[in-house]
């Protein structure tokens, strides 16, 4: 297996966001990097909330279309709706969703009124908006096909509450998780204008957020995804752990050089006891290489783990990532050992000179 084939087999951003990957390139770790490293967790929250809104819309559309069997063949219409949402189809933002493949020339808005105002209900509990903060680090949780358990029965009030929460949380200027620094103002304003029409009607279909969702995906693919893959595919320690390893490595090298030079000046015979200096030399070089490469070979080869946050680990389960990390770990372990042996031999071969 050559290097190019390994690289092409790595998961895509869509695989990660759909929870089709395993640690360390899973959605949980991606959220940790977006939050702690890039400070873009609000953008990921928005993307996942829109995907959860699509789940609500599918369930609502399926419920409504089942009641229209006397008007149109429900399976064909729902199949077209599923295909449009899965392929990221972006209809005109002008008001209605145009015809869907398999549904003839009639628009889906002919069967589902997407602009019908929703009256407030005092007894209705809005659905919970999905956010990555509810994710867990359990390895098995990353294979779920949905982000949360959406309610079994979905009505117009669920869609209204979900749409309102997304708009008020991410798109309105000054909102708690405003995306003003990421999404263009014109794009955010366009979504708000189509959400609240001039005639008082409100749109709740997920195509309302299609353009903003695509923009957020492209932004993460351009700026967040490469950084995440470099951190998790080529390394297995966090930045704070790197700092700790650098301190430990420098201290070990100071101890090693102090002992080695002391043996020389104290007229300690060559080889023998001097060769024990290789231990602090190896520890020092090993820790310095961990700092430089962001990779701890022992954690990979012996324990098969990768660090998520400082001193918190999960097992390396993604096959391609495991293969890459093991190859790099073997090379760095051999290189650090070779450097320590060479320096130890040089210092052990120096003749003692005591005045």
mmCIF file of C-alpha atoms in Angstrom, residues 170-308:
data_model
loop_
_atom_site.group_PDB
_atom_site.id
_atom_site.type_symbol
_atom_site.label_atom_id
_atom_site.label_comp_id
_atom_site.label_asym_id
_atom_site.label_seq_id
_atom_site.Cartn_x
_atom_site.Cartn_y
_atom_site.Cartn_z
ATOM 1 C CA UNK A 170 -27.038 31.815 14.734
ATOM 2 C CA UNK A 171 -28.228 34.284 12.112
ATOM 3 C CA UNK A 172 -29.538 37.360 13.895
ATOM 4 C CA UNK A 173 -26.767 39.880 14.703
ATOM 5 C CA UNK A 174 -25.890 39.846 18.395
ATOM 6 C CA UNK A 175 -27.401 36.382 18.950
ATOM 7 C CA UNK A 176 -25.748 33.994 21.474
ATOM 8 C CA UNK A 177 -23.896 32.034 18.783
ATOM 9 C CA UNK A 178 -23.935 34.538 15.964
ATOM 10 C CA UNK A 179 -22.021 33.566 12.841
ATOM 11 C CA UNK A 180 -21.289 37.160 11.840
ATOM 12 C CA UNK A 181 -17.554 36.435 11.613
ATOM 13 C CA UNK A 182 -18.030 33.393 9.369
ATOM 14 C CA UNK A 183 -21.096 33.706 7.138
ATOM 15 C CA UNK A 184 -21.463 36.778 4.907
ATOM 16 C CA UNK A 185 -23.978 39.343 6.077
ATOM 17 C CA UNK A 186 -25.837 39.188 2.749
ATOM 18 C CA UNK A 187 -26.308 35.445 3.097
ATOM 19 C CA UNK A 188 -27.576 35.680 6.668
ATOM 20 C CA UNK A 189 -29.941 38.513 5.764
ATOM 21 C CA UNK A 190 -31.250 36.582 2.771
ATOM 22 C CA UNK A 191 -32.179 33.637 5.008
ATOM 23 C CA UNK A 192 -33.898 35.941 7.510
ATOM 24 C CA UNK A 193 -35.840 37.702 4.745
ATOM 25 C CA UNK A 194 -37.131 34.409 3.370
ATOM 26 C CA UNK A 195 -37.905 33.147 6.862
ATOM 27 C CA UNK A 196 -40.120 36.150 7.596
ATOM 28 C CA UNK A 197 -41.955 37.082 4.432
ATOM 29 C CA UNK A 198 -43.512 40.508 3.963
ATOM 30 C CA UNK A 199 -47.019 39.035 3.989
ATOM 31 C CA UNK A 200 -46.490 37.543 7.459
ATOM 32 C CA UNK A 201 -46.002 33.948 6.363
ATOM 33 C CA UNK A 202 -43.100 31.878 7.662
ATOM 34 C CA UNK A 203 -41.028 29.171 5.980
ATOM 35 C CA UNK A 204 -40.012 26.090 7.943
ATOM 36 C CA UNK A 205 -38.611 23.784 5.262
ATOM 37 C CA UNK A 206 -34.887 22.898 5.517
ATOM 38 C CA UNK A 207 -34.211 24.349 2.078
ATOM 39 C CA UNK A 208 -34.456 27.719 3.788
ATOM 40 C CA UNK A 209 -30.995 27.036 5.252
ATOM 41 C CA UNK A 210 -29.562 25.164 2.247
ATOM 42 C CA UNK A 211 -27.309 27.992 1.083
ATOM 43 C CA UNK A 212 -26.064 28.803 4.589
ATOM 44 C CA UNK A 213 -25.515 25.122 5.312
ATOM 45 C CA UNK A 214 -23.419 24.718 2.168
ATOM 46 C CA UNK A 215 -21.410 27.836 3.015
ATOM 47 C CA UNK A 216 -20.679 26.532 6.516
ATOM 48 C CA UNK A 217 -19.663 23.145 5.121
ATOM 49 C CA UNK A 218 -17.264 24.718 2.604
ATOM 50 C CA UNK A 219 -15.772 26.915 5.322
ATOM 51 C CA UNK A 220 -15.118 23.924 7.579
ATOM 52 C CA UNK A 221 -13.750 21.932 4.650
ATOM 53 C CA UNK A 222 -11.328 24.735 3.779
ATOM 54 C CA UNK A 223 -10.122 25.777 7.244
ATOM 55 C CA UNK A 224 -11.073 23.207 9.891
ATOM 56 C CA UNK A 225 -10.844 19.831 8.178
ATOM 57 C CA UNK A 226 -7.145 20.010 7.128
ATOM 58 C CA UNK A 227 -6.085 21.135 10.615
ATOM 59 C CA UNK A 228 -8.109 18.371 12.232
ATOM 60 C CA UNK A 229 -6.678 15.680 9.971
ATOM 61 C CA UNK A 230 -3.111 16.838 10.552
ATOM 62 C CA UNK A 231 -3.622 16.695 14.307
ATOM 63 C CA UNK A 232 -5.308 13.292 14.422
ATOM 64 C CA UNK A 233 -3.770 11.424 11.483
ATOM 65 C CA UNK A 234 -0.133 12.483 11.937
ATOM 66 C CA UNK A 235 -0.094 12.860 15.723
ATOM 67 C CA UNK A 236 -1.753 11.662 18.908
ATOM 68 C CA UNK A 237 -0.974 14.250 21.615
ATOM 69 C CA UNK A 238 -2.413 17.677 22.402
ATOM 70 C CA UNK A 239 -0.537 20.972 22.420
ATOM 71 C CA UNK A 240 -0.431 21.107 26.218
ATOM 72 C CA UNK A 241 0.964 17.599 26.290
ATOM 73 C CA UNK A 242 3.625 18.756 23.825
ATOM 74 C CA UNK A 243 4.690 21.487 26.229
ATOM 75 C CA UNK A 244 4.952 18.989 29.071
ATOM 76 C CA UNK A 245 7.055 16.671 26.934
ATOM 77 C CA UNK A 246 9.390 19.503 25.913
ATOM 78 C CA UNK A 247 10.042 20.384 29.568
ATOM 79 C CA UNK A 248 10.622 16.741 30.466
ATOM 80 C CA UNK A 249 12.911 16.259 27.480
ATOM 81 C CA UNK A 250 15.068 19.297 28.214
ATOM 82 C CA UNK A 251 15.410 18.323 31.883
ATOM 83 C CA UNK A 252 16.442 14.796 30.875
ATOM 84 C CA UNK A 253 19.040 16.099 28.418
ATOM 85 C CA UNK A 254 20.501 18.439 31.072
ATOM 86 C CA UNK A 255 20.775 15.507 33.473
ATOM 87 C CA UNK A 256 22.324 13.298 30.779
ATOM 88 C CA UNK A 257 24.981 15.833 29.759
ATOM 89 C CA UNK A 258 25.749 16.630 33.411
ATOM 90 C CA UNK A 259 26.310 12.984 34.288
ATOM 91 C CA UNK A 260 28.268 12.238 31.090
ATOM 92 C CA UNK A 261 30.626 15.196 31.542
ATOM 93 C CA UNK A 262 31.008 14.436 35.235
ATOM 94 C CA UNK A 263 32.162 10.911 34.385
ATOM 95 C CA UNK A 264 34.761 12.362 32.046
ATOM 96 C CA UNK A 265 36.155 14.885 34.530
ATOM 97 C CA UNK A 266 36.080 12.408 37.445
ATOM 98 C CA UNK A 267 38.272 9.998 35.513
ATOM 99 C CA UNK A 268 35.628 7.277 35.350
ATOM 100 C CA UNK A 269 36.819 4.476 33.032
ATOM 101 C CA UNK A 270 35.536 4.442 29.484
ATOM 102 C CA UNK A 271 32.425 2.436 28.671
ATOM 103 C CA UNK A 272 31.109 0.518 31.663
ATOM 104 C CA UNK A 273 29.295 3.032 33.860
ATOM 105 C CA UNK A 274 29.434 5.750 31.235
ATOM 106 C CA UNK A 275 27.180 3.798 28.925
ATOM 107 C CA UNK A 276 24.314 4.176 31.412
ATOM 108 C CA UNK A 277 24.066 7.790 30.286
ATOM 109 C CA UNK A 278 22.153 6.463 27.306
ATOM 110 C CA UNK A 279 19.011 6.156 29.456
ATOM 111 C CA UNK A 280 18.547 9.903 30.197
ATOM 112 C CA UNK A 281 19.764 10.699 26.670
ATOM 113 C CA UNK A 282 17.103 8.424 25.166
ATOM 114 C CA UNK A 283 14.370 9.828 27.415
ATOM 115 C CA UNK A 284 15.409 13.380 26.536
ATOM 116 C CA UNK A 285 15.548 12.860 22.785
ATOM 117 C CA UNK A 286 12.358 10.795 22.830
ATOM 118 C CA UNK A 287 10.402 13.541 24.608
ATOM 119 C CA UNK A 288 11.841 16.248 22.341
ATOM 120 C CA UNK A 289 10.812 14.251 19.263
ATOM 121 C CA UNK A 290 7.309 13.905 20.730
ATOM 122 C CA UNK A 291 7.224 17.695 21.034
ATOM 123 C CA UNK A 292 8.391 18.200 17.449
ATOM 124 C CA UNK A 293 6.243 15.524 15.795
ATOM 125 C CA UNK A 294 3.123 15.627 18.032
ATOM 126 C CA UNK A 295 3.389 11.851 18.123
ATOM 127 C CA UNK A 296 4.092 9.562 21.082
ATOM 128 C CA UNK A 297 5.247 6.208 19.633
ATOM 129 C CA UNK A 298 4.730 4.264 22.875
ATOM 130 C CA UNK A 299 1.092 5.381 23.153
ATOM 131 C CA UNK A 300 0.530 4.165 19.580
ATOM 132 C CA UNK A 301 2.504 0.906 19.525
ATOM 133 C CA UNK A 302 1.856 -0.320 23.073
ATOM 134 C CA UNK A 303 -1.482 1.177 24.157
ATOM 135 C CA UNK A 304 -3.070 2.069 20.770
ATOM 136 C CA UNK A 305 -4.540 5.309 22.114
ATOM 137 C CA UNK A 306 -4.787 8.937 21.028
ATOM 138 C CA UNK A 307 -5.223 11.955 23.292
ATOM 139 C CA UNK A 308 -8.452 13.929 22.929
#
